[in-house]
């Protein structure tokens, strides 16, 4: 069975003496994920407060129980999940700082906080902390971000487009983020794709194998106009084909069809046994492509 090496967990006694050990391990995981010293410290503040809340409020003083802290390396961050089977309580995310100082200490030091009451299965607190990588909107000027807004030409108006398809280089990640923005603005589900550094990390760790289509720029250099990727499963035998995007004004040139053939051949050479794609109700092209491929 394949092991997800991005996930680890600790079972912790409900004794405050053990919290320091949890925080030391948390710092180790956070640094491996690329968090800065400040970001590591902020995560430790939030996690320390959350663990102390479990010890003080989830169990009685005479109870000898345990709770679980799970760590997951994200692309450009860390997710921490604290699970316990202690006393039920009312969680009010809108409480004032005076009413719930511990809750605010947690919320103010992470990027995302979610509480889940699972009834007989106990409670779960999810904390996410991300690196401060640059967002695509910080990398390009307003003019560059608007340069692809024109619609695709009608078939009879199109000229033959010369483009090259290859695996993405780290230097092209910023333009991949821009392609995502041009096609979807900020509606794309996978938020990591708006952060070039995360795209680079996903490819470096083989969580995503990105192919890009580029054209020659006037005056030299190349420009990324499309992206398509393999998303391997943990067993490295099966992969999803997805994250397909073409800059709007270059649609209709058969780029995705050519990129799909490139990815299928790459998967064959690297011994993948099967590929699959997800079809979305709001995305007719994904439906047509999946039907065509069977």
JSON list of C-alpha atoms in Angstrom, two decimals, residues 24-241:
[
{"chain": "A", "resi": 24, "resn": "UNK", "atom": "CA", "xyz": [8.99, 21.25, 18.28]},
{"chain": "A", "resi": 25, "resn": "UNK", "atom": "CA", "xyz": [7.69, 18.74, 15.77]},
{"chain": "A", "resi": 26, "resn": "UNK", "atom": "CA", "xyz": [5.39, 21.39, 14.30]},
{"chain": "A", "resi": 27, "resn": "UNK", "atom": "CA", "xyz": [8.38, 23.67, 13.72]},
{"chain": "A", "resi": 28, "resn": "UNK", "atom": "CA", "xyz": [10.24, 20.84, 11.99]},
{"chain": "A", "resi": 29, "resn": "UNK", "atom": "CA", "xyz": [7.30, 20.22, 9.64]},
{"chain": "A", "resi": 30, "resn": "UNK", "atom": "CA", "xyz": [6.77, 23.94, 9.00]},
{"chain": "A", "resi": 31, "resn": "UNK", "atom": "CA", "xyz": [10.40, 24.52, 8.05]},
{"chain": "A", "resi": 32, "resn": "UNK", "atom": "CA", "xyz": [10.32, 21.55, 5.68]},
{"chain": "A", "resi": 33, "resn": "UNK", "atom": "CA", "xyz": [7.29, 23.17, 4.03]},
{"chain": "A", "resi": 34, "resn": "UNK", "atom": "CA", "xyz": [9.24, 26.39, 3.48]},
{"chain": "A", "resi": 35, "resn": "UNK", "atom": "CA", "xyz": [7.67, 28.64, 6.12]},
{"chain": "A", "resi": 36, "resn": "UNK", "atom": "CA", "xyz": [9.79, 31.56, 7.32]},
{"chain": "A", "resi": 37, "resn": "UNK", "atom": "CA", "xyz": [10.93, 31.96, 10.94]},
{"chain": "A", "resi": 38, "resn": "UNK", "atom": "CA", "xyz": [8.05, 34.37, 11.58]},
{"chain": "A", "resi": 39, "resn": "UNK", "atom": "CA", "xyz": [5.50, 32.06, 9.98]},
{"chain": "A", "resi": 40, "resn": "UNK", "atom": "CA", "xyz": [6.81, 29.10, 12.00]},
{"chain": "A", "resi": 41, "resn": "UNK", "atom": "CA", "xyz": [6.49, 31.12, 15.20]},
{"chain": "A", "resi": 42, "resn": "UNK", "atom": "CA", "xyz": [2.94, 32.18, 14.35]},
{"chain": "A", "resi": 43, "resn": "UNK", "atom": "CA", "xyz": [1.91, 28.59, 13.65]},
{"chain": "A", "resi": 44, "resn": "UNK", "atom": "CA", "xyz": [3.42, 27.49, 16.97]},
{"chain": "A", "resi": 45, "resn": "UNK", "atom": "CA", "xyz": [1.51, 30.22, 18.84]},
{"chain": "A", "resi": 46, "resn": "UNK", "atom": "CA", "xyz": [-1.78, 29.08, 17.28]},
{"chain": "A", "resi": 47, "resn": "UNK", "atom": "CA", "xyz": [-1.10, 25.38, 17.77]},
{"chain": "A", "resi": 48, "resn": "UNK", "atom": "CA", "xyz": [0.12, 25.84, 21.35]},
{"chain": "A", "resi": 49, "resn": "UNK", "atom": "CA", "xyz": [-3.06, 27.72, 22.20]},
{"chain": "A", "resi": 50, "resn": "UNK", "atom": "CA", "xyz": [-5.22, 25.08, 20.52]},
{"chain": "A", "resi": 51, "resn": "UNK", "atom": "CA", "xyz": [-3.50, 22.22, 22.37]},
{"chain": "A", "resi": 52, "resn": "UNK", "atom": "CA", "xyz": [-3.78, 24.03, 25.70]},
{"chain": "A", "resi": 53, "resn": "UNK", "atom": "CA", "xyz": [-7.50, 24.55, 25.07]},
{"chain": "A", "resi": 54, "resn": "UNK", "atom": "CA", "xyz": [-7.88, 20.80, 24.57]},
{"chain": "A", "resi": 55, "resn": "UNK", "atom": "CA", "xyz": [-5.97, 20.00, 27.76]},
{"chain": "A", "resi": 56, "resn": "UNK", "atom": "CA", "xyz": [-7.82, 22.55, 29.92]},
{"chain": "A", "resi": 57, "resn": "UNK", "atom": "CA", "xyz": [-11.34, 22.41, 28.51]},
{"chain": "A", "resi": 58, "resn": "UNK", "atom": "CA", "xyz": [-11.94, 19.16, 26.61]},
{"chain": "A", "resi": 59, "resn": "UNK", "atom": "CA", "xyz": [-11.24, 16.85, 29.54]},
{"chain": "A", "resi": 60, "resn": "UNK", "atom": "CA", "xyz": [-11.70, 16.89, 33.30]},
{"chain": "A", "resi": 61, "resn": "UNK", "atom": "CA", "xyz": [-8.67, 17.32, 35.62]},
{"chain": "A", "resi": 62, "resn": "UNK", "atom": "CA", "xyz": [-8.73, 13.64, 36.60]},
{"chain": "A", "resi": 63, "resn": "UNK", "atom": "CA", "xyz": [-9.17, 12.30, 33.06]},
{"chain": "A", "resi": 64, "resn": "UNK", "atom": "CA", "xyz": [-6.28, 10.46, 31.46]},
{"chain": "A", "resi": 65, "resn": "UNK", "atom": "CA", "xyz": [-7.01, 10.76, 27.76]},
{"chain": "A", "resi": 66, "resn": "UNK", "atom": "CA", "xyz": [-5.23, 11.49, 24.49]},
{"chain": "A", "resi": 67, "resn": "UNK", "atom": "CA", "xyz": [-5.82, 13.71, 21.49]},
{"chain": "A", "resi": 68, "resn": "UNK", "atom": "CA", "xyz": [-4.34, 13.51, 18.00]},
{"chain": "A", "resi": 69, "resn": "UNK", "atom": "CA", "xyz": [-2.42, 16.17, 16.08]},
{"chain": "A", "resi": 70, "resn": "UNK", "atom": "CA", "xyz": [-2.01, 15.48, 12.37]},
{"chain": "A", "resi": 71, "resn": "UNK", "atom": "CA", "xyz": [0.31, 17.44, 10.07]},
{"chain": "A", "resi": 72, "resn": "UNK", "atom": "CA", "xyz": [0.00, 17.61, 6.30]},
{"chain": "A", "resi": 73, "resn": "UNK", "atom": "CA", "xyz": [2.47, 19.33, 3.98]},
{"chain": "A", "resi": 74, "resn": "UNK", "atom": "CA", "xyz": [0.55, 21.46, 1.51]},
{"chain": "A", "resi": 75, "resn": "UNK", "atom": "CA", "xyz": [1.96, 23.19, -1.54]},
{"chain": "A", "resi": 76, "resn": "UNK", "atom": "CA", "xyz": [3.42, 26.26, 0.12]},
{"chain": "A", "resi": 77, "resn": "UNK", "atom": "CA", "xyz": [2.13, 25.59, 3.60]},
{"chain": "A", "resi": 78, "resn": "UNK", "atom": "CA", "xyz": [1.04, 23.26, 6.38]},
{"chain": "A", "resi": 79, "resn": "UNK", "atom": "CA", "xyz": [-2.35, 21.93, 7.51]},
{"chain": "A", "resi": 80, "resn": "UNK", "atom": "CA", "xyz": [-2.70, 20.88, 11.15]},
{"chain": "A", "resi": 81, "resn": "UNK", "atom": "CA", "xyz": [-5.72, 18.86, 12.31]},
{"chain": "A", "resi": 82, "resn": "UNK", "atom": "CA", "xyz": [-6.40, 18.48, 16.05]},
{"chain": "A", "resi": 83, "resn": "UNK", "atom": "CA", "xyz": [-8.90, 15.74, 16.93]},
{"chain": "A", "resi": 84, "resn": "UNK", "atom": "CA", "xyz": [-10.25, 14.86, 20.36]},
{"chain": "A", "resi": 85, "resn": "UNK", "atom": "CA", "xyz": [-13.16, 13.05, 21.99]},
{"chain": "A", "resi": 86, "resn": "UNK", "atom": "CA", "xyz": [-13.63, 15.47, 24.88]},
{"chain": "A", "resi": 87, "resn": "UNK", "atom": "CA", "xyz": [-16.53, 17.47, 26.27]},
{"chain": "A", "resi": 88, "resn": "UNK", "atom": "CA", "xyz": [-18.89, 19.12, 23.76]},
{"chain": "A", "resi": 89, "resn": "UNK", "atom": "CA", "xyz": [-18.82, 22.89, 23.68]},
{"chain": "A", "resi": 90, "resn": "UNK", "atom": "CA", "xyz": [-20.32, 25.79, 21.74]},
{"chain": "A", "resi": 91, "resn": "UNK", "atom": "CA", "xyz": [-17.92, 27.19, 19.14]},
{"chain": "A", "resi": 92, "resn": "UNK", "atom": "CA", "xyz": [-18.59, 30.81, 18.23]},
{"chain": "A", "resi": 93, "resn": "UNK", "atom": "CA", "xyz": [-16.15, 32.10, 15.63]},
{"chain": "A", "resi": 94, "resn": "UNK", "atom": "CA", "xyz": [-17.59, 35.62, 16.03]},
{"chain": "A", "resi": 95, "resn": "UNK", "atom": "CA", "xyz": [-16.81, 35.91, 19.75]},
{"chain": "A", "resi": 96, "resn": "UNK", "atom": "CA", "xyz": [-14.99, 39.08, 20.74]},
{"chain": "A", "resi": 97, "resn": "UNK", "atom": "CA", "xyz": [-11.35, 38.96, 21.78]},
{"chain": "A", "resi": 98, "resn": "UNK", "atom": "CA", "xyz": [-12.36, 39.74, 25.36]},
{"chain": "A", "resi": 99, "resn": "UNK", "atom": "CA", "xyz": [-14.81, 36.82, 25.38]},
{"chain": "A", "resi": 100, "resn": "UNK", "atom": "CA", "xyz": [-12.46, 34.30, 23.77]},
{"chain": "A", "resi": 101, "resn": "UNK", "atom": "CA", "xyz": [-8.81, 35.47, 23.83]},
{"chain": "A", "resi": 102, "resn": "UNK", "atom": "CA", "xyz": [-7.51, 31.96, 23.09]},
{"chain": "A", "resi": 103, "resn": "UNK", "atom": "CA", "xyz": [-9.68, 31.62, 20.00]},
{"chain": "A", "resi": 104, "resn": "UNK", "atom": "CA", "xyz": [-8.44, 34.97, 18.70]},
{"chain": "A", "resi": 105, "resn": "UNK", "atom": "CA", "xyz": [-4.82, 34.02, 19.36]},
{"chain": "A", "resi": 106, "resn": "UNK", "atom": "CA", "xyz": [-5.37, 30.98, 17.15]},
{"chain": "A", "resi": 107, "resn": "UNK", "atom": "CA", "xyz": [-7.29, 32.80, 14.42]},
{"chain": "A", "resi": 108, "resn": "UNK", "atom": "CA", "xyz": [-4.87, 35.74, 14.24]},
{"chain": "A", "resi": 109, "resn": "UNK", "atom": "CA", "xyz": [-1.84, 33.53, 13.68]},
{"chain": "A", "resi": 110, "resn": "UNK", "atom": "CA", "xyz": [-3.06, 31.23, 10.90]},
{"chain": "A", "resi": 111, "resn": "UNK", "atom": "CA", "xyz": [-4.51, 31.79, 7.43]},
{"chain": "A", "resi": 112, "resn": "UNK", "atom": "CA", "xyz": [-7.47, 29.44, 7.86]},
{"chain": "A", "resi": 113, "resn": "UNK", "atom": "CA", "xyz": [-9.29, 27.98, 10.84]},
{"chain": "A", "resi": 114, "resn": "UNK", "atom": "CA", "xyz": [-12.20, 25.53, 10.67]},
{"chain": "A", "resi": 115, "resn": "UNK", "atom": "CA", "xyz": [-13.99, 23.86, 13.58]},
{"chain": "A", "resi": 116, "resn": "UNK", "atom": "CA", "xyz": [-16.03, 20.69, 12.98]},
{"chain": "A", "resi": 117, "resn": "UNK", "atom": "CA", "xyz": [-18.32, 19.13, 15.59]},
{"chain": "A", "resi": 118, "resn": "UNK", "atom": "CA", "xyz": [-18.67, 15.47, 14.59]},
{"chain": "A", "resi": 119, "resn": "UNK", "atom": "CA", "xyz": [-21.10, 14.43, 17.29]},
{"chain": "A", "resi": 120, "resn": "UNK", "atom": "CA", "xyz": [-20.24, 10.98, 18.62]},
{"chain": "A", "resi": 121, "resn": "UNK", "atom": "CA", "xyz": [-16.94, 11.08, 16.72]},
{"chain": "A", "resi": 122, "resn": "UNK", "atom": "CA", "xyz": [-15.71, 14.06, 18.70]},
{"chain": "A", "resi": 123, "resn": "UNK", "atom": "CA", "xyz": [-14.39, 17.42, 17.52]},
{"chain": "A", "resi": 124, "resn": "UNK", "atom": "CA", "xyz": [-11.89, 18.53, 14.93]},
{"chain": "A", "resi": 125, "resn": "UNK", "atom": "CA", "xyz": [-10.01, 21.82, 14.58]},
{"chain": "A", "resi": 126, "resn": "UNK", "atom": "CA", "xyz": [-8.25, 22.49, 11.26]},
{"chain": "A", "resi": 127, "resn": "UNK", "atom": "CA", "xyz": [-5.51, 25.13, 11.00]},
{"chain": "A", "resi": 128, "resn": "UNK", "atom": "CA", "xyz": [-3.75, 26.13, 7.77]},
{"chain": "A", "resi": 129, "resn": "UNK", "atom": "CA", "xyz": [-0.64, 28.29, 7.53]},
{"chain": "A", "resi": 130, "resn": "UNK", "atom": "CA", "xyz": [0.80, 29.31, 4.15]},
{"chain": "A", "resi": 131, "resn": "UNK", "atom": "CA", "xyz": [4.09, 30.78, 3.02]},
{"chain": "A", "resi": 132, "resn": "UNK", "atom": "CA", "xyz": [4.11, 34.38, 1.88]},
{"chain": "A", "resi": 133, "resn": "UNK", "atom": "CA", "xyz": [4.88, 33.57, -1.77]},
{"chain": "A", "resi": 134, "resn": "UNK", "atom": "CA", "xyz": [4.01, 36.15, -4.40]},
{"chain": "A", "resi": 135, "resn": "UNK", "atom": "CA", "xyz": [0.53, 36.04, -5.89]},
{"chain": "A", "resi": 136, "resn": "UNK", "atom": "CA", "xyz": [0.24, 36.28, -9.68]},
{"chain": "A", "resi": 137, "resn": "UNK", "atom": "CA", "xyz": [-1.29, 39.76, -9.34]},
{"chain": "A", "resi": 138, "resn": "UNK", "atom": "CA", "xyz": [1.99, 40.96, -7.78]},
{"chain": "A", "resi": 139, "resn": "UNK", "atom": "CA", "xyz": [4.16, 39.70, -10.64]},
{"chain": "A", "resi": 140, "resn": "UNK", "atom": "CA", "xyz": [2.65, 41.47, -13.64]},
{"chain": "A", "resi": 141, "resn": "UNK", "atom": "CA", "xyz": [1.46, 44.99, -14.47]},
{"chain": "A", "resi": 142, "resn": "UNK", "atom": "CA", "xyz": [-2.23, 45.76, -15.02]},
{"chain": "A", "resi": 143, "resn": "UNK", "atom": "CA", "xyz": [-1.56, 46.00, -18.74]},
{"chain": "A", "resi": 144, "resn": "UNK", "atom": "CA", "xyz": [0.09, 42.58, -18.80]},
{"chain": "A", "resi": 145, "resn": "UNK", "atom": "CA", "xyz": [-2.81, 41.09, -16.85]},
{"chain": "A", "resi": 146, "resn": "UNK", "atom": "CA", "xyz": [-5.34, 42.51, -19.34]},
{"chain": "A", "resi": 147, "resn": "UNK", "atom": "CA", "xyz": [-3.46, 41.75, -22.53]},
{"chain": "A", "resi": 148, "resn": "UNK", "atom": "CA", "xyz": [-5.38, 38.52, -23.28]},
{"chain": "A", "resi": 149, "resn": "UNK", "atom": "CA", "xyz": [-8.95, 39.68, -22.82]},
{"chain": "A", "resi": 150, "resn": "UNK", "atom": "CA", "xyz": [-9.92, 39.60, -26.51]},
{"chain": "A", "resi": 151, "resn": "UNK", "atom": "CA", "xyz": [-12.07, 36.67, -27.63]},
{"chain": "A", "resi": 152, "resn": "UNK", "atom": "CA", "xyz": [-10.88, 33.86, -29.88]},
{"chain": "A", "resi": 153, "resn": "UNK", "atom": "CA", "xyz": [-11.16, 34.51, -33.62]},
{"chain": "A", "resi": 154, "resn": "UNK", "atom": "CA", "xyz": [-13.76, 32.83, -35.80]},
{"chain": "A", "resi": 155, "resn": "UNK", "atom": "CA", "xyz": [-12.42, 29.77, -37.70]},
{"chain": "A", "resi": 156, "resn": "UNK", "atom": "CA", "xyz": [-12.24, 31.59, -41.03]},
{"chain": "A", "resi": 157, "resn": "UNK", "atom": "CA", "xyz": [-10.21, 34.42, -39.45]},
{"chain": "A", "resi": 158, "resn": "UNK", "atom": "CA", "xyz": [-7.55, 32.26, -37.86]},
{"chain": "A", "resi": 159, "resn": "UNK", "atom": "CA", "xyz": [-4.00, 32.10, -39.12]},
{"chain": "A", "resi": 160, "resn": "UNK", "atom": "CA", "xyz": [-1.85, 29.04, -38.54]},
{"chain": "A", "resi": 161, "resn": "UNK", "atom": "CA", "xyz": [-0.27, 29.35, -35.11]},
{"chain": "A", "resi": 162, "resn": "UNK", "atom": "CA", "xyz": [3.24, 28.05, -34.54]},
{"chain": "A", "resi": 163, "resn": "UNK", "atom": "CA", "xyz": [3.77, 26.85, -30.98]},
{"chain": "A", "resi": 164, "resn": "UNK", "atom": "CA", "xyz": [6.07, 24.55, -29.03]},
{"chain": "A", "resi": 165, "resn": "UNK", "atom": "CA", "xyz": [4.92, 22.02, -26.41]},
{"chain": "A", "resi": 166, "resn": "UNK", "atom": "CA", "xyz": [7.30, 20.96, -23.65]},
{"chain": "A", "resi": 167, "resn": "UNK", "atom": "CA", "xyz": [7.45, 20.27, -19.92]},
{"chain": "A", "resi": 168, "resn": "UNK", "atom": "CA", "xyz": [7.27, 23.48, -17.91]},
{"chain": "A", "resi": 169, "resn": "UNK", "atom": "CA", "xyz": [10.48, 25.02, -16.60]},
{"chain": "A", "resi": 170, "resn": "UNK", "atom": "CA", "xyz": [10.47, 26.77, -13.18]},
{"chain": "A", "resi": 171, "resn": "UNK", "atom": "CA", "xyz": [10.92, 30.11, -14.93]},
{"chain": "A", "resi": 172, "resn": "UNK", "atom": "CA", "xyz": [7.61, 29.63, -16.76]},
{"chain": "A", "resi": 173, "resn": "UNK", "atom": "CA", "xyz": [5.50, 29.13, -13.62]},
{"chain": "A", "resi": 174, "resn": "UNK", "atom": "CA", "xyz": [4.61, 32.83, -13.36]},
{"chain": "A", "resi": 175, "resn": "UNK", "atom": "CA", "xyz": [3.15, 32.83, -16.85]},
{"chain": "A", "resi": 176, "resn": "UNK", "atom": "CA", "xyz": [1.19, 29.67, -16.07]},
{"chain": "A", "resi": 177, "resn": "UNK", "atom": "CA", "xyz": [-0.44, 31.55, -13.17]},
{"chain": "A", "resi": 178, "resn": "UNK", "atom": "CA", "xyz": [-1.20, 34.38, -15.56]},
{"chain": "A", "resi": 179, "resn": "UNK", "atom": "CA", "xyz": [-2.84, 31.94, -17.99]},
{"chain": "A", "resi": 180, "resn": "UNK", "atom": "CA", "xyz": [-5.07, 30.70, -15.17]},
{"chain": "A", "resi": 181, "resn": "UNK", "atom": "CA", "xyz": [-6.04, 34.27, -14.34]},
{"chain": "A", "resi": 182, "resn": "UNK", "atom": "CA", "xyz": [-6.72, 35.21, -17.97]},
{"chain": "A", "resi": 183, "resn": "UNK", "atom": "CA", "xyz": [-9.04, 32.25, -18.46]},
{"chain": "A", "resi": 184, "resn": "UNK", "atom": "CA", "xyz": [-10.77, 32.07, -15.08]},
{"chain": "A", "resi": 185, "resn": "UNK", "atom": "CA", "xyz": [-10.00, 35.34, -13.25]},
{"chain": "A", "resi": 186, "resn": "UNK", "atom": "CA", "xyz": [-10.19, 34.30, -9.57]},
{"chain": "A", "resi": 187, "resn": "UNK", "atom": "CA", "xyz": [-12.82, 31.58, -9.96]},
{"chain": "A", "resi": 188, "resn": "UNK", "atom": "CA", "xyz": [-10.44, 28.62, -10.45]},
{"chain": "A", "resi": 189, "resn": "UNK", "atom": "CA", "xyz": [-10.90, 26.02, -7.72]},
{"chain": "A", "resi": 190, "resn": "UNK", "atom": "CA", "xyz": [-7.23, 25.14, -7.18]},
{"chain": "A", "resi": 191, "resn": "UNK", "atom": "CA", "xyz": [-5.96, 28.30, -5.46]},
{"chain": "A", "resi": 192, "resn": "UNK", "atom": "CA", "xyz": [-2.36, 27.04, -5.51]},
{"chain": "A", "resi": 193, "resn": "UNK", "atom": "CA", "xyz": [-2.27, 27.76, -9.24]},
{"chain": "A", "resi": 194, "resn": "UNK", "atom": "CA", "xyz": [-2.32, 31.52, -8.56]},
{"chain": "A", "resi": 195, "resn": "UNK", "atom": "CA", "xyz": [1.05, 31.22, -6.77]},
{"chain": "A", "resi": 196, "resn": "UNK", "atom": "CA", "xyz": [4.00, 30.48, -9.11]},
{"chain": "A", "resi": 197, "resn": "UNK", "atom": "CA", "xyz": [6.19, 29.21, -6.25]},
{"chain": "A", "resi": 198, "resn": "UNK", "atom": "CA", "xyz": [3.58, 26.57, -5.43]},
{"chain": "A", "resi": 199, "resn": "UNK", "atom": "CA", "xyz": [3.41, 25.46, -9.07]},
{"chain": "A", "resi": 200, "resn": "UNK", "atom": "CA", "xyz": [7.19, 25.01, -9.02]},
{"chain": "A", "resi": 201, "resn": "UNK", "atom": "CA", "xyz": [6.99, 22.96, -5.81]},
{"chain": "A", "resi": 202, "resn": "UNK", "atom": "CA", "xyz": [4.18, 20.79, -7.13]},
{"chain": "A", "resi": 203, "resn": "UNK", "atom": "CA", "xyz": [6.28, 19.93, -10.18]},
{"chain": "A", "resi": 204, "resn": "UNK", "atom": "CA", "xyz": [9.47, 19.44, -8.17]},
{"chain": "A", "resi": 205, "resn": "UNK", "atom": "CA", "xyz": [7.67, 16.92, -5.93]},
{"chain": "A", "resi": 206, "resn": "UNK", "atom": "CA", "xyz": [5.92, 15.28, -8.93]},
{"chain": "A", "resi": 207, "resn": "UNK", "atom": "CA", "xyz": [2.48, 16.08, -7.51]},
{"chain": "A", "resi": 208, "resn": "UNK", "atom": "CA", "xyz": [1.87, 17.73, -10.87]},
{"chain": "A", "resi": 209, "resn": "UNK", "atom": "CA", "xyz": [3.66, 17.25, -14.19]},
{"chain": "A", "resi": 210, "resn": "UNK", "atom": "CA", "xyz": [3.04, 20.41, -16.18]},
{"chain": "A", "resi": 211, "resn": "UNK", "atom": "CA", "xyz": [3.19, 20.77, -19.94]},
{"chain": "A", "resi": 212, "resn": "UNK", "atom": "CA", "xyz": [3.05, 24.21, -21.54]},
{"chain": "A", "resi": 213, "resn": "UNK", "atom": "CA", "xyz": [2.59, 25.56, -25.04]},
{"chain": "A", "resi": 214, "resn": "UNK", "atom": "CA", "xyz": [4.70, 28.59, -25.93]},
{"chain": "A", "resi": 215, "resn": "UNK", "atom": "CA", "xyz": [4.98, 30.98, -28.87]},
{"chain": "A", "resi": 216, "resn": "UNK", "atom": "CA", "xyz": [7.81, 33.26, -29.92]},
{"chain": "A", "resi": 217, "resn": "UNK", "atom": "CA", "xyz": [7.50, 36.83, -28.68]},
{"chain": "A", "resi": 218, "resn": "UNK", "atom": "CA", "xyz": [8.16, 39.75, -30.97]},
{"chain": "A", "resi": 219, "resn": "UNK", "atom": "CA", "xyz": [11.53, 41.08, -29.93]},
{"chain": "A", "resi": 220, "resn": "UNK", "atom": "CA", "xyz": [12.70, 37.75, -28.53]},
{"chain": "A", "resi": 221, "resn": "UNK", "atom": "CA", "xyz": [11.80, 35.30, -25.82]},
{"chain": "A", "resi": 222, "resn": "UNK", "atom": "CA", "xyz": [8.77, 33.08, -25.51]},
{"chain": "A", "resi": 223, "resn": "UNK", "atom": "CA", "xyz": [5.29, 33.39, -24.05]},
{"chain": "A", "resi": 224, "resn": "UNK", "atom": "CA", "xyz": [3.22, 30.67, -22.36]},
{"chain": "A", "resi": 225, "resn": "UNK", "atom": "CA", "xyz": [-0.23, 30.46, -23.93]},
{"chain": "A", "resi": 226, "resn": "UNK", "atom": "CA", "xyz": [-1.54, 27.15, -22.55]},
{"chain": "A", "resi": 227, "resn": "UNK", "atom": "CA", "xyz": [-1.07, 24.64, -19.74]},
{"chain": "A", "resi": 228, "resn": "UNK", "atom": "CA", "xyz": [-2.11, 21.00, -19.29]},
{"chain": "A", "resi": 229, "resn": "UNK", "atom": "CA", "xyz": [-0.92, 18.57, -16.62]},
{"chain": "A", "resi": 230, "resn": "UNK", "atom": "CA", "xyz": [-0.75, 15.07, -15.24]},
{"chain": "A", "resi": 231, "resn": "UNK", "atom": "CA", "xyz": [-1.73, 14.75, -11.56]},
{"chain": "A", "resi": 232, "resn": "UNK", "atom": "CA", "xyz": [-0.25, 11.42, -10.42]},
{"chain": "A", "resi": 233, "resn": "UNK", "atom": "CA", "xyz": [-1.91, 9.32, -7.72]},
{"chain": "A", "resi": 234, "resn": "UNK", "atom": "CA", "xyz": [0.15, 8.17, -4.73]},
{"chain": "A", "resi": 235, "resn": "UNK", "atom": "CA", "xyz": [0.92, 4.85, -6.38]},
{"chain": "A", "resi": 236, "resn": "UNK", "atom": "CA", "xyz": [2.53, 6.64, -9.37]},
{"chain": "A", "resi": 237, "resn": "UNK", "atom": "CA", "xyz": [0.71, 4.23, -11.67]},
{"chain": "A", "resi": 238, "resn": "UNK", "atom": "CA", "xyz": [-2.49, 6.19, -12.36]},
{"chain": "A", "resi": 239, "resn": "UNK", "atom": "CA", "xyz": [-2.78, 9.91, -13.09]},
{"chain": "A", "resi": 240, "resn": "UNK", "atom": "CA", "xyz": [-5.53, 12.42, -13.64]},
{"chain": "A", "resi": 241, "resn": "UNK", "atom": "CA", "xyz": [-5.27, 14.67, -16.69]}
]
